[in-house]
Amino acid sequence: MAKCSKCSRDAIVYIRYNGQYLCRYHFIEFVERRFKRELRRQLRIRGHIRIAVGVSGGKDSMTLLRLLLDVLGERRDVEIFAVLIDEGIAGYRDKARIIAEKAFTEWGVEYYVGELHKIVGYTVDYAASVDKELNPCTYCGVFRRHAINRMAREHDADVIAMGHNLDDVAQTFLMNIMTGDVRRTVRTGPHIFVQEGLIPRIYPLMRIPENEIFLYAMLRGIPFYHGECPYASEGDRAFYRDVIYRREQMRPGTRHAMVNYYEKVKKCLIKCYPPEKLVPCEICGEPTSSEERICQKCKLVERLRSIERSRVP
Ligand code: SF4
């Protein structure tokens, strides 16, 4: 059994990208140190602030909520509440929701649940069953972003904290490169600018790999739902996850290098691609940069309606 690189205790984990063996104590400290540093970097608290935490019931968002409560929960100038969006994915989100709601109650957290079928009129399961061309993740991502922004704003949030980890951010960056979407690269969180109607997002876990968050949650006994979304293998993300995983195995530190690069490039790109002017969507009133003044959510809702109309005999 290897010893911890920082003390004489037995190590429980080997961190390949920095060559350290860590015991339970120093591993927990290693995770929390990076979380606090990233939180300080992304969140400047000036006066009273309300933080909406996007919680799905999975390991990342449950860990994020626990860490935010631990670090900021006692401060009088900070209020933290959870927002859970139920996309209507049977056998997945319903199970995660039960675990999350139980934890919210036990931890004494103010929370709000938004159900997509009430907010946009459709569930992801329904969209997946009728639209065989578009990926369910497209519906899920667009509807969920719309719902979480709306709910956070309605409950007076100043900022939305999301549980995106190092792997998520590296995958998103690679996806944006592959699709040539420069504007999306600039728009993607963590947000370094504020736009009217859009609550800025922070990603305090973005320097911590997914497997370390999993281990941290297990060691601290943070409850979370282990299951995988039934649509997870259908999205592009699964491909990019695999590519980055294989590269990380060959060259430990690849994900960190990608995310560091992404942050530097984003600061330069923003000068050439400043934030687009947002206008209210003509249908729902939510902010959009679309030239037709119709937001992505309303375009997808219209797509589902037109599929329904075409099926009426
Ligand atoms: Fe939504 Fe796709 Fe994630 Fe499932 S895998 S929760 S459908 S984005």
GROMACS .gro file of C-alpha atoms and ligand atoms in nm:
model
  321
    1MET     CA    1   0.000   0.000   0.000
    2ALA     CA    2   0.150   0.336  -0.105
    3LYS     CA    3   0.180   0.613   0.149
    4CYS     CA    4   0.028   0.959   0.113
    5SER     CA    5   0.270   1.204  -0.051
    6LYS     CA    6   0.187   1.460   0.223
    7CYS     CA    7   0.180   1.251   0.542
    8SER     CA    8   0.247   0.901   0.672
    9ARG     CA    9  -0.109   0.770   0.629
   10ASP     CA   10  -0.205   0.507   0.372
   11ALA     CA   11  -0.299   0.657   0.036
   12ILE     CA   12  -0.647   0.592  -0.102
   13VAL     CA   13  -0.594   0.745  -0.444
   14TYR     CA   14  -0.322   0.818  -0.696
   15ILE     CA   15  -0.360   1.143  -0.889
   16ARG     CA   16  -0.197   1.064  -1.222
   17TYR     CA   17  -0.178   1.418  -1.358
   18ASN     CA   18   0.030   1.547  -1.066
   19GLY     CA   19   0.195   1.224  -0.951
   20GLN     CA   20   0.065   1.242  -0.593
   21TYR     CA   21  -0.065   0.966  -0.369
   22LEU     CA   22  -0.321   1.106  -0.126
   23CYS     CA   23  -0.481   0.975   0.193
   24ARG     CA   24  -0.848   1.037   0.268
   25TYR     CA   25  -0.774   1.357   0.463
   26HIS     CA   26  -0.545   1.511   0.203
   27PHE     CA   27  -0.767   1.408  -0.087
   28ILE     CA   28  -1.066   1.587   0.070
   29GLU     CA   29  -0.846   1.889   0.134
   30PHE     CA   30  -0.719   1.877  -0.227
   31VAL     CA   31  -1.077   1.888  -0.365
   32GLU     CA   32  -1.195   2.160  -0.127
   33ARG     CA   33  -0.891   2.380  -0.190
   34ARG     CA   34  -0.955   2.385  -0.565
   35PHE     CA   35  -1.327   2.444  -0.513
   36LYS     CA   36  -1.264   2.744  -0.285
   37ARG     CA   37  -1.004   2.891  -0.517
   38GLU     CA   38  -1.235   2.862  -0.819
   39LEU     CA   39  -1.530   3.001  -0.624
   40ARG     CA   40  -1.324   3.305  -0.518
   41ARG     CA   41  -1.209   3.354  -0.876
   42GLN     CA   42  -1.557   3.339  -1.027
   43LEU     CA   43  -1.776   3.492  -0.756
   44ARG     CA   44  -1.711   3.838  -0.620
   45ILE     CA   45  -1.943   3.899  -0.327
   46ARG     CA   46  -2.018   4.269  -0.295
   47GLY     CA   47  -2.324   4.322  -0.079
   48HIS     CA   48  -2.610   4.079  -0.033
   49ILE     CA   49  -2.626   3.800  -0.290
   50ARG     CA   50  -2.869   3.518  -0.373
   51ILE     CA   51  -2.719   3.209  -0.536
   52ALA     CA   52  -2.942   2.964  -0.725
   53VAL     CA   53  -2.777   2.622  -0.743
   54GLY     CA   54  -2.885   2.410  -1.039
   55VAL     CA   55  -2.930   2.064  -0.888
   56SER     CA   56  -3.010   1.750  -1.082
   57GLY     CA   57  -2.960   1.496  -0.802
   58GLY     CA   58  -2.637   1.365  -0.959
   59LYS     CA   59  -2.296   1.362  -0.789
   60ASP     CA   60  -2.170   1.693  -0.931
   61SER     CA   61  -2.462   1.915  -0.840
   62MET     CA   62  -2.519   1.752  -0.500
   63THR     CA   63  -2.150   1.797  -0.418
   64LEU     CA   64  -2.161   2.157  -0.538
   65LEU     CA   65  -2.460   2.235  -0.317
   66ARG     CA   66  -2.297   2.070  -0.014
   67LEU     CA   67  -1.971   2.259  -0.067
   68LEU     CA   68  -2.148   2.593  -0.115
   69LEU     CA   69  -2.344   2.536   0.205
   70ASP     CA   70  -2.024   2.445   0.390
   71VAL     CA   71  -1.827   2.743   0.265
   72LEU     CA   72  -2.092   3.017   0.240
   73GLY     CA   73  -2.389   2.878   0.434
   74GLU     CA   74  -2.316   3.073   0.754
   75ARG     CA   75  -2.268   3.409   0.586
   76ARG     CA   76  -2.542   3.663   0.646
   77ASP     CA   77  -2.484   3.833   0.312
   78VAL     CA   78  -2.531   3.512   0.112
   79GLU     CA   79  -2.853   3.319   0.049
   80ILE     CA   80  -2.840   2.983  -0.126
   81PHE     CA   81  -3.132   2.801  -0.280
   82ALA     CA   82  -3.163   2.500  -0.508
   83VAL     CA   83  -3.347   2.478  -0.840
   84LEU     CA   84  -3.424   2.133  -0.975
   85ILE     CA   85  -3.561   2.093  -1.326
   86ASP     CA   86  -3.757   1.774  -1.382
   87GLU     CA   87  -3.727   1.711  -1.756
   88GLY     CA   88  -3.973   1.423  -1.748
   89ILE     CA   89  -3.731   1.137  -1.813
   90ALA     CA   90  -3.904   0.836  -1.660
   91GLY     CA   91  -3.694   0.603  -1.448
   92TYR     CA   92  -3.414   0.858  -1.428
   93ARG     CA   93  -3.500   1.210  -1.318
   94ASP     CA   94  -3.788   1.094  -1.097
   95LYS     CA   95  -3.543   0.878  -0.899
   96ALA     CA   96  -3.280   1.151  -0.879
   97ARG     CA   97  -3.547   1.399  -0.770
   98ILE     CA   98  -3.648   1.188  -0.469
   99ILE     CA   99  -3.286   1.175  -0.346
  100ALA     CA  100  -3.232   1.547  -0.405
  101GLU     CA  101  -3.554   1.658  -0.235
  102LYS     CA  102  -3.475   1.442   0.069
  103ALA     CA  103  -3.129   1.604   0.095
  104PHE     CA  104  -3.273   1.957   0.054
  105THR     CA  105  -3.505   1.891   0.348
  106GLU     CA  106  -3.230   1.735   0.564
  107TRP     CA  107  -2.986   2.017   0.484
  108GLY     CA  108  -3.253   2.285   0.541
  109VAL     CA  109  -3.221   2.427   0.190
  110GLU     CA  110  -3.484   2.648   0.026
  111TYR     CA  111  -3.566   2.482  -0.306
  112TYR     CA  112  -3.788   2.500  -0.610
  113VAL     CA  113  -3.878   2.226  -0.858
  114GLY     CA  114  -3.973   2.312  -1.215
  115GLU     CA  115  -4.137   2.049  -1.430
  116LEU     CA  116  -4.074   2.089  -1.802
  117HIS     CA  117  -4.419   1.973  -1.900
  118LYS     CA  118  -4.560   2.270  -1.703
  119ILE     CA  119  -4.295   2.522  -1.808
  120VAL     CA  120  -4.263   2.447  -2.181
  121GLY     CA  121  -4.558   2.212  -2.232
  122TYR     CA  122  -4.353   1.901  -2.315
  123THR     CA  123  -4.130   1.644  -2.148
  124VAL     CA  124  -3.801   1.520  -2.292
  125ASP     CA  125  -3.948   1.168  -2.310
  126TYR     CA  126  -4.231   1.298  -2.526
  127ALA     CA  127  -3.996   1.494  -2.754
  128ALA     CA  128  -3.776   1.184  -2.794
  129SER     CA  129  -4.077   0.968  -2.879
  130VAL     CA  130  -4.214   1.192  -3.155
  131ASP     CA  131  -3.902   1.355  -3.303
  132LYS     CA  132  -3.677   1.087  -3.447
  133GLU     CA  133  -3.439   1.333  -3.614
  134LEU     CA  134  -3.330   1.567  -3.338
  135ASN     CA  135  -3.131   1.437  -3.046
  136PRO     CA  136  -3.323   1.433  -2.713
  137CYS     CA  137  -3.026   1.613  -2.553
  138THR     CA  138  -3.094   1.913  -2.777
  139TYR     CA  139  -3.446   1.943  -2.637
  140CYS     CA  140  -3.324   1.873  -2.287
  141GLY     CA  141  -3.042   2.129  -2.295
  142VAL     CA  142  -3.246   2.411  -2.449
  143PHE     CA  143  -3.557   2.353  -2.234
  144ARG     CA  144  -3.356   2.312  -1.915
  145ARG     CA  145  -3.149   2.629  -1.974
  146HIS     CA  146  -3.468   2.823  -2.037
  147ALA     CA  147  -3.638   2.682  -1.726
  148ILE     CA  148  -3.348   2.731  -1.489
  149ASN     CA  149  -3.285   3.089  -1.600
  150ARG     CA  150  -3.652   3.175  -1.566
  151MET     CA  151  -3.689   3.015  -1.225
  152ALA     CA  152  -3.367   3.165  -1.092
  153ARG     CA  153  -3.478   3.511  -1.206
  154GLU     CA  154  -3.829   3.467  -1.063
  155HIS     CA  155  -3.671   3.381  -0.727
  156ASP     CA  156  -3.436   3.683  -0.736
  157ALA     CA  157  -3.109   3.503  -0.795
  158ASP     CA  158  -2.801   3.715  -0.872
  159VAL     CA  159  -2.603   3.420  -0.999
  160ILE     CA  160  -2.660   3.055  -1.095
  161ALA     CA  161  -2.404   2.799  -0.976
  162MET     CA  162  -2.382   2.488  -1.195
  163GLY     CA  163  -2.205   2.160  -1.120
  164HIS     CA  164  -2.001   2.137  -1.442
  165ASN     CA  165  -1.677   1.951  -1.373
  166LEU     CA  166  -1.342   1.954  -1.554
  167ASP     CA  167  -1.449   1.679  -1.796
  168ASP     CA  168  -1.774   1.861  -1.885
  169VAL     CA  169  -1.597   2.188  -1.962
  170ALA     CA  170  -1.325   2.017  -2.169
  171GLN     CA  171  -1.592   1.826  -2.368
  172THR     CA  172  -1.796   2.140  -2.434
  173PHE     CA  173  -1.489   2.327  -2.553
  174LEU     CA  174  -1.397   2.047  -2.794
  175MET     CA  175  -1.757   2.024  -2.920
  176ASN     CA  176  -1.762   2.398  -2.992
  177ILE     CA  177  -1.435   2.371  -3.184
  178MET     CA  178  -1.562   2.076  -3.388
  179THR     CA  179  -1.882   2.258  -3.480
  180GLY     CA  180  -1.694   2.582  -3.550
  181ASP     CA  181  -1.924   2.768  -3.314
  182VAL     CA  182  -1.711   3.062  -3.201
  183ARG     CA  183  -2.000   3.259  -3.057
  184ARG     CA  184  -2.105   2.964  -2.846
  185THR     CA  185  -1.749   2.934  -2.713
  186VAL     CA  186  -1.773   3.295  -2.594
  187ARG     CA  187  -2.125   3.248  -2.454
  188THR     CA  188  -2.050   2.927  -2.264
  189GLY     CA  189  -2.005   2.959  -1.888
  190PRO     CA  190  -1.856   3.047  -1.657
  191HIS     CA  191  -1.983   3.388  -1.766
  192ILE     CA  192  -1.742   3.675  -1.761
  193PHE     CA  193  -2.006   3.930  -1.858
  194VAL     CA  194  -2.363   4.005  -1.752
  195GLN     CA  195  -2.650   4.039  -2.000
  196GLU     CA  196  -2.990   4.177  -1.914
  197GLY     CA  197  -3.244   3.902  -1.846
  198LEU     CA  198  -2.979   3.629  -1.831
  199ILE     CA  199  -2.855   3.533  -1.487
  200PRO     CA  200  -2.476   3.481  -1.507
  201ARG     CA  201  -2.353   3.128  -1.440
  202ILE     CA  202  -2.055   3.015  -1.241
  203TYR     CA  203  -1.889   2.670  -1.247
  204PRO     CA  204  -1.699   2.632  -0.917
  205LEU     CA  205  -1.617   2.263  -0.984
  206MET     CA  206  -1.467   2.322  -1.327
  207ARG     CA  207  -1.107   2.243  -1.220
  208ILE     CA  208  -1.199   1.911  -1.057
  209PRO     CA  209  -1.219   1.589  -1.263
  210GLU     CA  210  -1.542   1.393  -1.261
  211ASN     CA  211  -1.389   1.084  -1.096
  212GLU     CA  212  -1.252   1.295  -0.810
  213ILE     CA  213  -1.596   1.447  -0.746
  214PHE     CA  214  -1.738   1.096  -0.738
  215LEU     CA  215  -1.478   0.983  -0.484
  216TYR     CA  216  -1.522   1.300  -0.276
  217ALA     CA  217  -1.901   1.253  -0.262
  218MET     CA  218  -1.857   0.889  -0.160
  219LEU     CA  219  -1.603   0.973   0.112
  220ARG     CA  220  -1.822   1.249   0.256
  221GLY     CA  221  -2.144   1.048   0.233
  222ILE     CA  222  -2.312   1.306   0.008
  223PRO     CA  223  -2.628   1.143  -0.129
  224PHE     CA  224  -2.666   1.134  -0.507
  225TYR     CA  225  -2.833   0.933  -0.780
  226HIS     CA  226  -2.592   0.693  -0.955
  227GLY     CA  227  -2.802   0.604  -1.259
  228GLU     CA  228  -2.731   0.715  -1.615
  229CYS     CA  229  -2.978   0.899  -1.835
  230PRO     CA  230  -3.130   0.661  -2.095
  231TYR     CA  231  -3.041   0.913  -2.368
  232ALA     CA  232  -2.678   0.962  -2.262
  233SER     CA  233  -2.535   0.745  -2.538
  234GLU     CA  234  -2.732   0.931  -2.810
  235GLY     CA  235  -2.569   1.271  -2.775
  236ASP     CA  236  -2.246   1.395  -2.935
  237ARG     CA  237  -2.104   1.438  -2.588
  238ALA     CA  238  -2.053   1.062  -2.548
  239PHE     CA  239  -1.814   1.070  -2.846
  240TYR     CA  240  -1.612   1.365  -2.713
  241ARG     CA  241  -1.603   1.211  -2.364
  242ASP     CA  242  -1.445   0.900  -2.512
  243VAL     CA  243  -1.189   1.097  -2.717
  244ILE     CA  244  -1.078   1.305  -2.420
  245TYR     CA  245  -1.073   1.005  -2.187
  246ARG     CA  246  -0.838   0.816  -2.419
  247ARG     CA  247  -0.610   1.117  -2.458
  248GLU     CA  248  -0.605   1.168  -2.080
  249GLN     CA  249  -0.499   0.805  -2.036
  250MET     CA  250  -0.208   0.862  -2.276
  251ARG     CA  251  -0.120   1.213  -2.154
  252PRO     CA  252  -0.239   1.284  -1.798
  253GLY     CA  253  -0.323   1.652  -1.763
  254THR     CA  254  -0.489   1.685  -2.104
  255ARG     CA  255  -0.820   1.803  -1.955
  256HIS     CA  256  -0.651   2.069  -1.743
  257ALA     CA  257  -0.455   2.191  -2.043
  258MET     CA  258  -0.773   2.214  -2.252
  259VAL     CA  259  -0.964   2.408  -1.987
  260ASN     CA  260  -0.674   2.648  -1.926
  261TYR     CA  261  -0.648   2.705  -2.299
  262TYR     CA  262  -1.025   2.756  -2.325
  263GLU     CA  263  -1.021   3.029  -2.060
  264LYS     CA  264  -0.735   3.215  -2.228
  265VAL     CA  265  -0.888   3.189  -2.575
  266LYS     CA  266  -1.226   3.301  -2.447
  267LYS     CA  267  -1.081   3.626  -2.311
  268CYS     CA  268  -0.929   3.701  -2.654
  269LEU     CA  269  -1.235   3.593  -2.854
  270ILE     CA  270  -1.466   3.814  -2.655
  271LYS     CA  271  -1.288   4.120  -2.800
  272CYS     CA  272  -1.370   4.011  -3.158
  273TYR     CA  273  -1.708   3.860  -3.071
  274PRO     CA  274  -1.863   4.084  -2.804
  275PRO     CA  275  -2.190   3.961  -2.649
  276GLU     CA  276  -2.477   3.990  -2.897
  277LYS     CA  277  -2.756   4.227  -2.812
  278LEU     CA  278  -3.044   4.039  -2.654
  279VAL     CA  279  -3.407   4.112  -2.734
  280PRO     CA  280  -3.724   3.967  -2.578
  281CYS     CA  281  -3.858   3.663  -2.762
  282GLU     CA  282  -4.179   3.761  -2.939
  283ILE     CA  283  -4.353   3.451  -2.808
  284CYS     CA  284  -4.236   3.400  -2.450
  285GLY     CA  285  -4.052   3.722  -2.367
  286GLU     CA  286  -3.731   3.549  -2.260
  287PRO     CA  287  -3.407   3.708  -2.385
  288THR     CA  288  -3.276   3.586  -2.719
  289SER     CA  289  -3.004   3.687  -2.965
  290SER     CA  290  -3.194   3.538  -3.259
  291GLU     CA  291  -3.250   3.772  -3.555
  292GLU     CA  292  -3.607   3.640  -3.597
  293ARG     CA  293  -3.671   3.738  -3.232
  294ILE     CA  294  -3.784   3.383  -3.152
  295CYS     CA  295  -3.584   3.202  -2.883
  296GLN     CA  296  -3.449   2.848  -2.922
  297LYS     CA  297  -3.702   2.711  -2.673
  298CYS     CA  298  -3.997   2.850  -2.870
  299LYS     CA  299  -3.847   2.720  -3.198
  300LEU     CA  300  -3.830   2.369  -3.052
  301VAL     CA  301  -4.181   2.394  -2.911
  302GLU     CA  302  -4.302   2.498  -3.256
  303ARG     CA  303  -4.114   2.205  -3.409
  304LEU     CA  304  -4.299   1.963  -3.178
  305ARG     CA  305  -4.633   2.128  -3.255
  306SER     CA  306  -4.573   2.097  -3.627
  307ILE     CA  307  -4.486   1.726  -3.583
  308GLU     CA  308  -4.815   1.686  -3.394
  309ARG     CA  309  -5.009   1.867  -3.667
  310SER     CA  310  -4.853   1.648  -3.937
  311ARG     CA  311  -4.963   1.334  -3.750
  312VAL     CA  312  -5.331   1.434  -3.728
  313PRO     CA  313  -5.511   1.222  -3.990
  314SF4    FE1  314  -3.070   1.554  -2.084
  314SF4    FE2  315  -2.918   1.430  -2.267
  314SF4    FE3  316  -2.824   1.476  -2.020
  314SF4    FE4  317  -3.017   1.297  -2.059
  314SF4     S1  318  -2.807   1.286  -2.138
  314SF4     S2  319  -3.010   1.451  -1.896
  314SF4     S3  320  -3.135   1.392  -2.223
  314SF4     S4  321  -2.879   1.631  -2.175
   0.00000   0.00000   0.00000
